[in-house]
PDB file of C-alpha atoms in Angstrom:
ATOM      1  CA  MET G  16      23.615 -15.999 -16.213  1.00 42.00           C
ATOM      2  CA  ALA G  17      22.461 -13.522 -18.618  1.00 51.00           C
ATOM      3  CA  ASN G  18      23.091 -10.239 -18.149  1.00 53.00           C
ATOM      4  CA  ILE G  19      20.774  -7.975 -16.870  1.00 55.00           C
ATOM      5  CA  ASP G  20      22.491  -4.992 -17.538  1.00 56.00           C
ATOM      6  CA  ARG G  21      21.931  -5.510 -21.271  1.00 60.00           C
ATOM      7  CA  VAL G  22      17.245  -6.245 -20.654  1.00 65.00           C
ATOM      8  CA  ASP G  23      15.482  -3.533 -22.101  1.00 74.00           C
ATOM      9  CA  LEU G  24      12.235  -3.360 -19.597  1.00 74.00           C
ATOM     10  CA  ASN G  25      10.020  -1.941 -22.413  1.00 80.00           C
ATOM     11  CA  LEU G  26      10.569  -5.229 -23.874  1.00 86.00           C
ATOM     12  CA  PHE G  27       8.321  -6.974 -21.069  1.00 86.00           C
ATOM     13  CA  ARG G  28       5.525  -4.203 -21.152  1.00 84.00           C
ATOM     14  CA  LEU G  29       5.752  -5.850 -25.136  1.00 87.00           C
ATOM     15  CA  PHE G  30       5.912  -9.100 -24.502  1.00 90.00           C
ATOM     16  CA  GLU G  31       2.892  -8.639 -21.492  1.00 87.00           C
ATOM     17  CA  ALA G  32       1.123  -6.842 -24.500  1.00 87.00           C
ATOM     18  CA  LEU G  33       1.794  -9.514 -27.252  1.00 90.00           C
ATOM     19  CA  TYR G  34       0.396 -12.179 -24.615  1.00 90.00           C
ATOM     20  CA  GLU G  35      -2.861 -10.650 -24.120  1.00 87.00           C
ATOM     21  CA  GLU G  36      -3.246  -9.728 -27.386  1.00 89.00           C
ATOM     22  CA  ARG G  37      -2.203 -12.508 -29.178  1.00 91.00           C
ATOM     23  CA  SER G  38      -2.198 -10.029 -32.774  1.00 91.00           C
ATOM     24  CA  VAL G  39       0.803  -8.175 -33.731  1.00 91.00           C
ATOM     25  CA  SER G  40      -1.195  -5.533 -34.432  1.00 91.00           C
ATOM     26  CA  ARG G  41      -3.537  -5.153 -31.291  1.00 89.00           C
ATOM     27  CA  ALA G  42      -0.474  -5.149 -29.363  1.00 88.00           C
ATOM     28  CA  ALA G  43       0.748  -1.883 -31.521  1.00 88.00           C
ATOM     29  CA  GLU G  44      -2.578  -0.611 -31.166  1.00 88.00           C
ATOM     30  CA  ARG G  45      -2.523  -0.841 -27.124  1.00 83.00           C
ATOM     31  CA  LEU G  46       1.088   0.142 -26.904  1.00 83.00           C
ATOM     32  CA  PHE G  47       0.921   2.965 -29.323  1.00 83.00           C
ATOM     33  CA  ILE G  48       3.157   2.416 -31.893  1.00 87.00           C
ATOM     34  CA  THR G  49       4.042   0.923 -35.051  1.00 90.00           C
ATOM     35  CA  PRO G  50       2.761  -2.713 -36.210  1.00 89.00           C
ATOM     36  CA  SER G  51       7.318  -2.823 -37.411  1.00 90.00           C
ATOM     37  CA  ALA G  52       7.948  -1.909 -34.417  1.00 89.00           C
ATOM     38  CA  VAL G  53       6.401  -4.800 -32.712  1.00 90.00           C
ATOM     39  CA  SER G  54       7.901  -7.255 -34.595  1.00 91.00           C
ATOM     40  CA  HIS G  55      11.135  -5.557 -34.576  1.00 90.00           C
ATOM     41  CA  ALA G  56      10.779  -5.727 -30.484  1.00 90.00           C
ATOM     42  CA  LEU G  57       9.802  -9.327 -30.804  1.00 91.00           C
ATOM     43  CA  ARG G  58      12.589 -10.116 -32.887  1.00 91.00           C
ATOM     44  CA  ARG G  59      14.438  -8.266 -30.077  1.00 90.00           C
ATOM     45  CA  ILE G  60      13.036 -10.607 -27.318  1.00 90.00           C
ATOM     46  CA  ARG G  61      12.906 -14.391 -28.868  1.00 91.00           C
ATOM     47  CA  THR G  62      17.053 -13.511 -28.876  1.00 88.00           C
ATOM     48  CA  MET G  63      17.063 -12.580 -24.991  1.00 86.00           C
ATOM     49  CA  MET G  64      15.031 -16.197 -24.454  1.00 87.00           C
ATOM     50  CA  GLY G  65      16.399 -17.985 -26.836  1.00 88.00           C
ATOM     51  CA  ASP G  66      12.940 -19.443 -27.309  1.00 91.00           C
ATOM     52  CA  GLU G  67      10.179 -18.696 -30.638  1.00 93.00           C
ATOM     53  CA  LEU G  68       7.858 -17.296 -28.084  1.00 92.00           C
ATOM     54  CA  PHE G  69       5.388 -16.889 -29.991  1.00 93.00           C
ATOM     55  CA  THR G  70       4.020 -18.676 -33.211  1.00 92.00           C
ATOM     56  CA  ARG G  71       1.384 -18.045 -36.948  1.00 89.00           C
ATOM     57  CA  GLY G  72      -1.328 -19.216 -36.260  1.00 85.00           C
ATOM     58  CA  PRO G  73      -5.570 -20.019 -37.728  1.00 84.00           C
ATOM     59  CA  ARG G  74      -6.484 -17.626 -34.625  1.00 81.00           C
ATOM     60  CA  GLY G  75      -3.310 -15.340 -34.096  1.00 86.00           C
ATOM     61  CA  MET G  76      -0.345 -15.496 -32.301  1.00 89.00           C
ATOM     62  CA  LEU G  77       0.382 -19.195 -30.029  1.00 92.00           C
ATOM     63  CA  PRO G  78       2.607 -18.866 -26.777  1.00 91.00           C
ATOM     64  CA  THR G  79       4.685 -21.103 -26.607  1.00 93.00           C
ATOM     65  CA  PRO G  80       5.154 -23.617 -23.270  1.00 92.00           C
ATOM     66  CA  ARG G  81       8.407 -21.134 -22.514  1.00 92.00           C
ATOM     67  CA  ALA G  82       5.994 -17.697 -23.566  1.00 90.00           C
ATOM     68  CA  HIS G  83       3.313 -19.031 -20.756  1.00 90.00           C
ATOM     69  CA  ALA G  84       6.000 -19.307 -17.923  1.00 88.00           C
ATOM     70  CA  VAL G  85       7.708 -16.274 -18.910  1.00 89.00           C
ATOM     71  CA  ALA G  86       4.365 -14.783 -19.101  1.00 87.00           C
ATOM     72  CA  ALA G  87       3.234 -16.225 -15.742  1.00 84.00           C
ATOM     73  CA  GLN G  88       6.187 -14.439 -13.927  1.00 83.00           C
ATOM     74  CA  LEU G  89       5.441 -11.524 -15.539  1.00 83.00           C
ATOM     75  CA  ARG G  90       2.103 -11.244 -14.156  1.00 77.00           C
ATOM     76  CA  VAL G  91       4.319 -11.269 -10.302  1.00 75.00           C
ATOM     77  CA  LEU G  92       7.456  -9.628 -11.050  1.00 78.00           C
ATOM     78  CA  LEU G  93       5.993  -6.342 -13.262  1.00 75.00           C
ATOM     79  CA  PRO G  94       3.344  -4.770 -10.219  1.00 70.00           C
ATOM     80  CA  GLN G  95       6.201  -5.765  -7.376  1.00 69.00           C
ATOM     81  CA  LEU G  96       9.321  -3.364 -10.396  1.00 71.00           C
ATOM     82  CA  ALA G  97       6.577  -0.319 -10.285  1.00 68.00           C
ATOM     83  CA  GLU G  98       6.183  -0.419  -6.988  1.00 64.00           C
ATOM     84  CA  VAL G  99       9.696  -0.066  -6.867  1.00 66.00           C
ATOM     85  CA  ILE G 100      10.750   2.223  -9.263  1.00 65.00           C
ATOM     86  CA  ALA G 101       7.302   4.936  -7.681  1.00 61.00           C
ATOM     87  CA  PRO G 102       7.850   7.474  -5.408  1.00 59.00           C
ATOM     88  CA  PRO G 103       7.478   6.936  -1.946  1.00 62.00           C
ATOM     89  CA  ASP G 104       4.625   9.378  -1.530  1.00 75.00           C
ATOM     90  CA  PHE G 105       1.476   9.337  -4.193  1.00 86.00           C
ATOM     91  CA  ASP G 106       0.430  12.364  -6.187  1.00 91.00           C
ATOM     92  CA  PRO G 107      -2.966  11.399  -7.852  1.00 94.00           C
ATOM     93  CA  ALA G 108      -3.131  14.513  -9.803  1.00 94.00           C
ATOM     94  CA  ALA G 109       1.176  13.731 -11.489  1.00 92.00           C
ATOM     95  CA  THR G 110       0.774   9.563 -11.750  1.00 92.00           C
ATOM     96  CA  ASP G 111       0.791   8.147 -14.588  1.00 90.00           C
ATOM     97  CA  ARG G 112       0.068   4.857 -13.082  1.00 91.00           C
ATOM     98  CA  THR G 113      -2.083   2.440 -14.837  1.00 92.00           C
ATOM     99  CA  PHE G 114      -5.358   0.994 -12.257  1.00 95.00           C
ATOM    100  CA  ALA G 115      -6.267  -2.186 -13.233  1.00 94.00           C
ATOM    101  CA  VAL G 116     -10.285  -2.875 -11.511  1.00 96.00           C
ATOM    102  CA  ALA G 117     -12.077  -5.528 -12.517  1.00 94.00           C
ATOM    103  CA  CYS G 118     -16.376  -5.926 -11.700  1.00 93.00           C
ATOM    104  CA  VAL G 119     -19.561  -7.687 -12.309  1.00 89.00           C
ATOM    105  CA  PRO G 120     -21.436  -6.334 -15.794  1.00 89.00           C
ATOM    106  CA  TYR G 121     -23.808  -4.621 -14.148  1.00 90.00           C
ATOM    107  CA  LEU G 122     -21.193  -1.978 -12.433  1.00 93.00           C
ATOM    108  CA  SER G 123     -19.700  -1.163 -15.648  1.00 91.00           C
ATOM    109  CA  THR G 124     -22.989   1.034 -16.594  1.00 91.00           C
ATOM    110  CA  VAL G 125     -23.737   2.622 -13.341  1.00 93.00           C
ATOM    111  CA  LEU G 126     -20.915   2.706 -11.100  1.00 94.00           C
ATOM    112  CA  LEU G 127     -17.533   2.831 -13.665  1.00 92.00           C
ATOM    113  CA  PRO G 128     -19.106   5.999 -15.758  1.00 92.00           C
ATOM    114  CA  GLU G 129     -18.960   7.565 -11.776  1.00 92.00           C
ATOM    115  CA  LEU G 130     -15.234   6.220 -10.956  1.00 95.00           C
ATOM    116  CA  VAL G 131     -14.339   7.399 -14.965  1.00 95.00           C
ATOM    117  CA  ALA G 132     -15.398  10.560 -14.229  1.00 94.00           C
ATOM    118  CA  ASP G 133     -14.443  11.043 -11.127  1.00 95.00           C
ATOM    119  CA  VAL G 134     -10.089  10.053 -12.056  1.00 96.00           C
ATOM    120  CA  ALA G 135     -10.047  11.566 -14.764  1.00 96.00           C
ATOM    121  CA  ARG G 136     -10.716  14.714 -12.611  1.00 96.00           C
ATOM    122  CA  ARG G 137      -8.680  14.065  -9.742  1.00 96.00           C
ATOM    123  CA  ALA G 138      -5.672  12.189 -12.080  1.00 96.00           C
ATOM    124  CA  PRO G 139      -5.585  13.677 -15.098  1.00 96.00           C
ATOM    125  CA  ASN G 140      -2.287  11.505 -16.585  1.00 94.00           C
ATOM    126  CA  ALA G 141      -3.414   8.196 -15.089  1.00 94.00           C
ATOM    127  CA  ARG G 142      -5.122   5.364 -16.788  1.00 93.00           C
ATOM    128  CA  LEU G 143      -8.034   3.238 -15.516  1.00 94.00           C
ATOM    129  CA  ASP G 144      -7.676  -0.468 -17.347  1.00 92.00           C
ATOM    130  CA  LEU G 145     -11.383  -1.583 -16.245  1.00 92.00           C
ATOM    131  CA  ARG G 146     -12.371  -5.578 -16.734  1.00 91.00           C
ATOM    132  CA  LEU G 147     -15.461  -7.352 -16.694  1.00 88.00           C
ATOM    133  CA  ILE G 148     -14.703  -9.756 -13.220  1.00 84.00           C
ATOM    134  CA  TYR G 149     -12.389 -13.314 -14.810  1.00 79.00           C
ATOM    135  CA  ASN G 150     -11.919 -16.313 -13.358  1.00 78.00           C
ATOM    136  CA  SER G 151      -8.377 -15.724 -12.761  1.00 82.00           C
ATOM    137  CA  VAL G 152      -8.637 -12.378 -10.179  1.00 88.00           C
ATOM    138  CA  VAL G 153      -7.424 -14.608  -7.248  1.00 89.00           C
ATOM    139  CA  ASP G 154      -4.161 -14.627  -8.863  1.00 87.00           C
ATOM    140  CA  ASP G 155      -4.005 -11.426 -10.246  1.00 88.00           C
ATOM    141  CA  LEU G 156      -4.786 -10.055  -7.024  1.00 91.00           C
ATOM    142  CA  ASP G 157      -2.158 -11.812  -5.537  1.00 89.00           C
ATOM    143  CA  SER G 158      -0.036 -10.700  -7.864  1.00 84.00           C
ATOM    144  CA  GLY G 159      -0.661  -6.946  -8.040  1.00 87.00           C
ATOM    145  CA  ALA G 160      -1.704  -7.267 -12.095  1.00 87.00           C
ATOM    146  CA  LEU G 161      -6.116  -6.155 -10.615  1.00 92.00           C
ATOM    147  CA  ASP G 162      -5.647  -3.701  -7.892  1.00 95.00           C
ATOM    148  CA  VAL G 163      -9.499  -4.467  -6.392  1.00 97.00           C
ATOM    149  CA  ALA G 164     -12.391  -6.706  -7.625  1.00 95.00           C
ATOM    150  CA  LEU G 165     -16.055  -5.354  -6.969  1.00 95.00           C
ATOM    151  CA  GLY G 166     -19.052  -7.948  -6.908  1.00 92.00           C
ATOM    152  CA  HIS G 167     -20.884  -9.760  -4.447  1.00 91.00           C
ATOM    153  CA  PHE G 168     -18.529 -12.312  -2.752  1.00 92.00           C
ATOM    154  CA  ARG G 169     -19.846 -14.949  -0.159  1.00 88.00           C
ATOM    155  CA  ARG G 170     -16.309 -16.314   1.407  1.00 89.00           C
ATOM    156  CA  THR G 171     -12.869 -14.946   0.517  1.00 92.00           C
ATOM    157  CA  PRO G 172      -9.355 -16.423   1.087  1.00 92.00           C
ATOM    158  CA  PRO G 173      -7.905 -14.785   4.741  1.00 92.00           C
ATOM    159  CA  ARG G 174      -4.936 -12.769   2.726  1.00 94.00           C
ATOM    160  CA  PHE G 175      -8.018 -10.450   0.323  1.00 94.00           C
ATOM    161  CA  VAL G 176     -10.435  -8.081   2.202  1.00 95.00           C
ATOM    162  CA  ALA G 177     -14.148  -7.007   2.014  1.00 95.00           C
ATOM    163  CA  GLU G 178     -15.623  -3.962   2.135  1.00 96.00           C
ATOM    164  CA  GLU G 179     -19.237  -3.233   1.458  1.00 96.00           C
ATOM    165  CA  ILE G 180     -19.231  -0.470  -0.589  1.00 95.00           C
ATOM    166  CA  LEU G 181     -23.256  -0.360  -1.599  1.00 93.00           C
ATOM    167  CA  ARG G 182     -26.022  -2.702  -1.207  1.00 93.00           C
ATOM    168  CA  ASP G 183     -28.981  -2.079  -4.788  1.00 93.00           C
ATOM    169  CA  SER G 184     -32.659  -3.261  -4.596  1.00 93.00           C
ATOM    170  CA  TYR G 185     -33.574  -6.293  -6.432  1.00 94.00           C
ATOM    171  CA  VAL G 186     -36.853  -5.436  -8.815  1.00 96.00           C
ATOM    172  CA  TRP G 187     -38.912  -6.900 -11.726  1.00 97.00           C
ATOM    173  CA  VAL G 188     -39.286  -5.126 -15.313  1.00 97.00           C
ATOM    174  CA  MET G 189     -41.734  -5.463 -18.420  1.00 97.00           C
ATOM    175  CA  ARG G 190     -42.403  -3.437 -21.484  1.00 96.00           C
ATOM    176  CA  ARG G 191     -45.066  -0.716 -20.904  1.00 96.00           C
ATOM    177  CA  ASP G 192     -47.770  -2.434 -22.881  1.00 95.00           C
ATOM    178  CA  HIS G 193     -48.091  -6.022 -21.244  1.00 96.00           C
ATOM    179  CA  PRO G 194     -50.593  -7.062 -21.136  1.00 93.00           C
ATOM    180  CA  ALA G 195     -49.363  -8.172 -17.687  1.00 93.00           C
ATOM    181  CA  ALA G 196     -48.971  -3.997 -17.170  1.00 92.00           C
ATOM    182  CA  ALA G 197     -52.284  -3.351 -15.431  1.00 89.00           C
ATOM    183  CA  LYS G 198     -51.874  -6.586 -13.131  1.00 88.00           C
ATOM    184  CA  ARG G 199     -50.673  -6.306  -9.362  1.00 93.00           C
ATOM    185  CA  LEU G 200     -47.374  -8.925  -9.856  1.00 95.00           C
ATOM    186  CA  THR G 201     -48.167 -11.181  -7.772  1.00 96.00           C
ATOM    187  CA  ILE G 202     -46.358 -14.858  -7.658  1.00 96.00           C
ATOM    188  CA  GLU G 203     -49.222 -16.677  -9.748  1.00 96.00           C
ATOM    189  CA  VAL G 204     -48.624 -14.042 -11.975  1.00 95.00           C
ATOM    190  CA  LEU G 205     -44.826 -14.521 -12.181  1.00 95.00           C
ATOM    191  CA  SER G 206     -45.208 -17.721 -12.463  1.00 96.00           C
ATOM    192  CA  ARG G 207     -47.205 -17.893 -15.968  1.00 95.00           C
ATOM    193  CA  LEU G 208     -45.697 -15.236 -17.431  1.00 97.00           C
ATOM    194  CA  PRO G 209     -41.795 -16.393 -19.544  1.00 97.00           C
ATOM    195  CA  HIS G 210     -38.783 -15.065 -17.653  1.00 97.00           C
ATOM    196  CA  ILE G 211     -34.934 -14.383 -18.781  1.00 95.00           C
ATOM    197  CA  ASP G 212     -31.912 -14.930 -16.655  1.00 92.00           C
ATOM    198  CA  ILE G 213     -29.588 -12.639 -15.840  1.00 89.00           C
ATOM    199  CA  HIS G 214     -25.731 -15.694 -16.148  1.00 83.00           C
ATOM    200  CA  ILE G 215     -23.250 -12.947 -14.955  1.00 75.00           C
ATOM    201  CA  ASP G 216     -20.599 -15.501 -16.223  1.00 67.00           C
ATOM    202  CA  SER G 217     -21.551 -18.499 -18.469  1.00 56.00           C
ATOM    203  CA  GLN G 218     -18.030 -19.857 -18.509  1.00 58.00           C
ATOM    204  CA  ALA G 219     -18.175 -20.619 -14.420  1.00 58.00           C
ATOM    205  CA  LYS G 220     -18.122 -24.239 -14.684  1.00 59.00           C
ATOM    206  CA  ASN G 221     -17.620 -24.919 -10.751  1.00 58.00           C
ATOM    207  CA  THR G 222     -20.584 -23.324  -9.175  1.00 64.00           C
ATOM    208  CA  VAL G 223     -22.157 -23.492  -6.387  1.00 64.00           C
ATOM    209  CA  GLU G 224     -26.107 -21.622  -5.139  1.00 68.00           C
ATOM    210  CA  SER G 225     -25.403 -19.138  -7.783  1.00 73.00           C
ATOM    211  CA  PHE G 226     -21.658 -18.453  -6.175  1.00 77.00           C
ATOM    212  CA  ASP G 227     -18.446 -19.463  -8.914  1.00 79.00           C
ATOM    213  CA  VAL G 228     -16.520 -21.689  -6.432  1.00 82.00           C
ATOM    214  CA  ARG G 229     -12.166 -21.073  -7.076  1.00 81.00           C
ATOM    215  CA  GLN G 230      -9.172 -21.366  -5.366  1.00 82.00           C
ATOM    216  CA  GLY G 231     -10.693 -19.949  -1.647  1.00 84.00           C
ATOM    217  CA  LEU G 232     -13.133 -17.687  -3.766  1.00 90.00           C
ATOM    218  CA  GLU G 233     -16.535 -17.868  -4.108  1.00 87.00           C
ATOM    219  CA  ARG G 234     -17.875 -14.538  -6.253  1.00 84.00           C
ATOM    220  CA  LEU G 235     -21.709 -14.956  -7.084  1.00 78.00           C
ATOM    221  CA  VAL G 236     -22.250 -15.488 -11.250  1.00 76.00           C
ATOM    222  CA  ILE G 237     -26.038 -15.822 -11.612  1.00 72.00           C
ATOM    223  CA  GLN G 238     -28.979 -13.456 -10.311  1.00 70.00           C
ATOM    224  CA  ASN G 239     -28.687 -14.148  -6.126  1.00 66.00           C
ATOM    225  CA  GLY G 240     -32.528 -12.292  -6.382  1.00 78.00           C
ATOM    226  CA  ILE G 241     -33.231 -16.107  -8.417  1.00 83.00           C
ATOM    227  CA  ALA G 242     -32.984 -17.935  -5.017  1.00 83.00           C
ATOM    228  CA  SER G 243     -35.510 -15.650  -3.441  1.00 88.00           C
ATOM    229  CA  LEU G 244     -38.042 -16.289  -6.276  1.00 91.00           C
ATOM    230  CA  GLU G 245     -37.580 -19.917  -6.306  1.00 90.00           C
ATOM    231  CA  GLU G 246     -38.021 -20.492  -3.418  1.00 91.00           C
ATOM    232  CA  ALA G 247     -41.285 -18.495  -2.604  1.00 94.00           C
ATOM    233  CA  LEU G 248     -42.200 -20.282  -6.205  1.00 95.00           C
ATOM    234  CA  LEU G 249     -41.624 -23.436  -4.231  1.00 94.00           C
ATOM    235  CA  ASP G 250     -43.623 -23.044  -1.251  1.00 94.00           C
ATOM    236  CA  ALA G 251     -46.380 -22.150  -3.690  1.00 95.00           C
ATOM    237  CA  GLY G 252     -46.015 -24.968  -5.754  1.00 96.00           C
ATOM    238  CA  LEU G 253     -45.009 -22.960  -8.853  1.00 96.00           C
ATOM    239  CA  ARG G 254     -43.195 -23.142 -11.279  1.00 95.00           C
ATOM    240  CA  ARG G 255     -41.088 -21.264 -13.820  1.00 94.00           C
ATOM    241  CA  ARG G 256     -40.221 -20.619 -17.379  1.00 94.00           C
ATOM    242  CA  VAL G 257     -36.951 -19.491 -18.350  1.00 95.00           C
ATOM    243  CA  ILE G 258     -36.789 -18.676 -21.880  1.00 95.00           C
ATOM    244  CA  THR G 259     -33.450 -16.702 -22.450  1.00 94.00           C
ATOM    245  CA  PHE G 260     -30.608 -16.451 -20.775  1.00 92.00           C
ATOM    246  CA  VAL G 261     -28.432 -12.976 -21.220  1.00 92.00           C
ATOM    247  CA  PRO G 262     -25.347 -12.102 -19.046  1.00 88.00           C
ATOM    248  CA  ASP G 263     -26.113  -8.432 -17.634  1.00 91.00           C
ATOM    249  CA  SER G 264     -28.318  -6.667 -16.732  1.00 93.00           C
ATOM    250  CA  LEU G 265     -28.588  -4.756 -19.613  1.00 94.00           C
ATOM    251  CA  ALA G 266     -28.877  -7.142 -22.304  1.00 94.00           C
ATOM    252  CA  GLY G 267     -32.193  -8.138 -19.910  1.00 95.00           C
ATOM    253  CA  MET G 268     -33.638  -5.201 -19.903  1.00 97.00           C
ATOM    254  CA  ALA G 269     -33.057  -5.141 -24.400  1.00 96.00           C
ATOM    255  CA  ALA G 270     -34.537  -8.169 -24.429  1.00 96.00           C
ATOM    256  CA  VAL G 271     -37.560  -7.476 -22.492  1.00 97.00           C
ATOM    257  CA  SER G 272     -38.322  -4.593 -24.028  1.00 97.00           C
ATOM    258  CA  ARG G 273     -39.218  -6.503 -27.560  1.00 95.00           C
ATOM    259  CA  SER G 274     -40.778  -9.828 -25.172  1.00 95.00           C
ATOM    260  CA  ASP G 275     -43.341 -10.434 -23.034  1.00 96.00           C
ATOM    261  CA  ALA G 276     -41.207 -11.597 -21.155  1.00 97.00           C
ATOM    262  CA  VAL G 277     -40.070 -10.204 -17.956  1.00 97.00           C
ATOM    263  CA  CYS G 278     -36.344  -9.986 -16.256  1.00 96.00           C
ATOM    264  CA  LEU G 279     -35.528  -9.139 -12.067  1.00 95.00           C
ATOM    265  CA  VAL G 280     -32.662  -6.693 -12.547  1.00 95.00           C
ATOM    266  CA  PRO G 281     -30.988  -4.386  -9.892  1.00 93.00           C
ATOM    267  CA  GLU G 282     -32.856  -0.999  -9.424  1.00 94.00           C
ATOM    268  CA  SER G 283     -30.449   1.238 -10.253  1.00 94.00           C
ATOM    269  CA  ALA G 284     -29.647  -0.319 -13.210  1.00 94.00           C
ATOM    270  CA  VAL G 285     -33.315   0.219 -13.858  1.00 95.00           C
ATOM    271  CA  ASN G 286     -32.817   3.889 -12.825  1.00 94.00           C
ATOM    272  CA  ARG G 287     -30.632   4.791 -15.203  1.00 92.00           C
ATOM    273  CA  PHE G 288     -32.079   2.727 -18.665  1.00 95.00           C
ATOM    274  CA  GLY G 289     -35.320   1.912 -17.177  1.00 95.00           C
ATOM    275  CA  GLU G 290     -36.798   5.582 -19.430  1.00 95.00           C
ATOM    276  CA  THR G 291     -34.893   3.836 -21.847  1.00 95.00           C
ATOM    277  CA  PHE G 292     -35.940   0.839 -22.785  1.00 97.00           C
ATOM    278  CA  GLY G 293     -39.695   2.334 -22.276  1.00 97.00           C
ATOM    279  CA  LEU G 294     -40.424   0.011 -19.127  1.00 97.00           C
ATOM    280  CA  LEU G 295     -42.442  -0.717 -16.391  1.00 96.00           C
ATOM    281  CA  ARG G 296     -41.425  -2.248 -12.714  1.00 96.00           C
ATOM    282  CA  ALA G 297     -42.973  -3.536 -10.355  1.00 95.00           C
ATOM    283  CA  GLU G 298     -41.054  -4.970  -6.651  1.00 95.00           C
ATOM    284  CA  PRO G 299     -40.929  -8.762  -5.626  1.00 95.00           C
ATOM    285  CA  PRO G 300     -44.169 -10.169  -4.173  1.00 95.00           C
ATOM    286  CA  TYR G 301     -42.034 -11.994  -1.976  1.00 94.00           C
ATOM    287  CA  LYS G 302     -38.985 -11.738   0.852  1.00 92.00           C
ATOM    288  CA  SER G 303     -36.143 -10.506  -1.072  1.00 89.00           C
ATOM    289  CA  ALA G 304     -32.657  -9.819  -0.519  1.00 86.00           C
ATOM    290  CA  PRO G 305     -30.322  -6.598  -1.523  1.00 89.00           C
ATOM    291  CA  LEU G 306     -27.857  -7.229  -3.953  1.00 90.00           C
ATOM    292  CA  VAL G 307     -24.538  -6.404  -1.760  1.00 92.00           C
ATOM    293  CA  ILE G 308     -21.666  -5.322  -3.918  1.00 93.00           C
ATOM    294  CA  GLN G 309     -18.228  -5.526  -2.101  1.00 95.00           C
ATOM    295  CA  SER G 310     -14.254  -4.302  -3.238  1.00 96.00           C
ATOM    296  CA  LEU G 311     -12.087  -6.935  -3.152  1.00 96.00           C
ATOM    297  CA  ALA G 312      -7.975  -5.779  -2.940  1.00 96.00           C
ATOM    298  CA  HIS G 313      -5.239  -8.158  -1.439  1.00 94.00           C
ATOM    299  CA  ALA G 314      -4.355  -7.029   2.078  1.00 93.00           C
ATOM    300  CA  ASP G 315      -1.065  -6.325   1.805  1.00 89.00           C
ATOM    301  CA  TYR G 316      -1.753  -3.855  -1.969  1.00 89.00           C
ATOM    302  CA  ARG G 317      -4.663  -2.626  -0.365  1.00 90.00           C
ATOM    303  CA  GLU G 318      -2.284  -0.224   1.997  1.00 86.00           C
ATOM    304  CA  LYS G 319      -0.160   1.217  -0.838  1.00 89.00           C
ATOM    305  CA  PRO G 320      -1.374   4.834  -1.100  1.00 91.00           C
ATOM    306  CA  ALA G 321      -2.153   4.404  -4.378  1.00 93.00           C
ATOM    307  CA  VAL G 322      -4.795   1.293  -4.125  1.00 94.00           C
ATOM    308  CA  ARG G 323      -6.323   3.462  -0.719  1.00 94.00           C
ATOM    309  CA  TRP G 324      -7.122   6.082  -3.361  1.00 96.00           C
ATOM    310  CA  LEU G 325      -8.399   4.127  -5.706  1.00 97.00           C
ATOM    311  CA  LEU G 326     -10.823   2.230  -3.389  1.00 97.00           C
ATOM    312  CA  GLU G 327     -11.115   6.474  -1.575  1.00 96.00           C
ATOM    313  CA  CYS G 328     -12.649   7.113  -5.315  1.00 96.00           C
ATOM    314  CA  ILE G 329     -14.506   4.132  -5.532  1.00 96.00           C
ATOM    315  CA  ARG G 330     -16.193   4.458  -2.203  1.00 96.00           C
ATOM    316  CA  SER G 331     -17.186   7.779  -3.733  1.00 94.00           C
ATOM    317  CA  ALA G 332     -17.724   6.135  -6.552  1.00 94.00           C
ATOM    318  CA  ALA G 333     -20.950   4.241  -5.156  1.00 93.00           C
ATOM    319  CA  ILE G 334     -22.209   7.293  -3.027  1.00 90.00           C
ATOM    320  CA  GLY G 335     -23.435   9.086  -6.381  1.00 82.00           C
ATOM    321  CA  MET G 336     -24.082   6.216  -7.830  1.00 79.00           C
ATOM    322  CA  GLY G 337     -26.488   5.550  -4.566  1.00 68.00           C
ATOM    323  CA  ARG G 338     -28.045   9.128  -4.568  1.00 61.00           C
ATOM    324  CA  GLN G 339     -28.940   8.232  -8.183  1.00 56.00           C
ATOM    325  CA  THR G 340     -30.785   4.630  -6.839  1.00 51.00           C
ATOM    326  CA  SER G 341     -32.120   6.725  -4.132  1.00 50.00           C
ATOM    327  CA  SER G 342     -33.709   9.419  -6.167  1.00 46.00           C
TER     328      SER G 342
END
């Protein structure tokens, strides 16, 4: 057994940064140290582990099989270790904790600004690690490497807790001088216009009815307002033409502003950016279900004081976003 007295725990943080960044220079920037310090620490980790761990390749530092195994173990151990050494009471004003939050793309522009401002005000030494939602979200919620995921979840594993934090409506947008701007938006008009669709996660491989199904979690990856449209078109004996797929609402609105296409986007995004892009909005001419956004957290970690506080901040940000949507 290795002598644990000789282990520098900071080396594990450096290993984690290098594993995720695949670059000495980017790992150095992330840790606010010099590249030479990263290289020196890497030599120490290699000696400690008895493995090369990373080799240089055309796409950066490539992990060895041992490095992949170590990274998987550290995803579990480091958050647990942080909980062990953390004080029993959580004080937002004193904490320097990093909170990790993953979300669907449109929330990064309409909800996260509220969250960033609130956390900065209440916990000035804390850090937010904000990410777009990704395939390994289940593993990272299990290990504690991710505190909360925000999105639309149809089914969740029983060890997770999903809580509705807001509801948003869908609206159609087009540029102000669009040829159809003076017309009433009907299902027939919609069928004749080119469409831009939003695929939240183009890498999702296990898609069923607009949801990615993975490890017992079903998360929305294609704007589910489109399902209501497709049903209405089918009932009317009509079809539509999709000319472009984009990754988020902001990209959809930008594309619409320079084309004759229309796009279905959450209303809060239009409230925030519709004027910027010079867009008109129209209610769907069919019954459209709202977009429900939930927070998702592991039941065990959710009871930790720090995560409870983070969820409180997220709820507060959602209330602020709701006020903007209704204004």
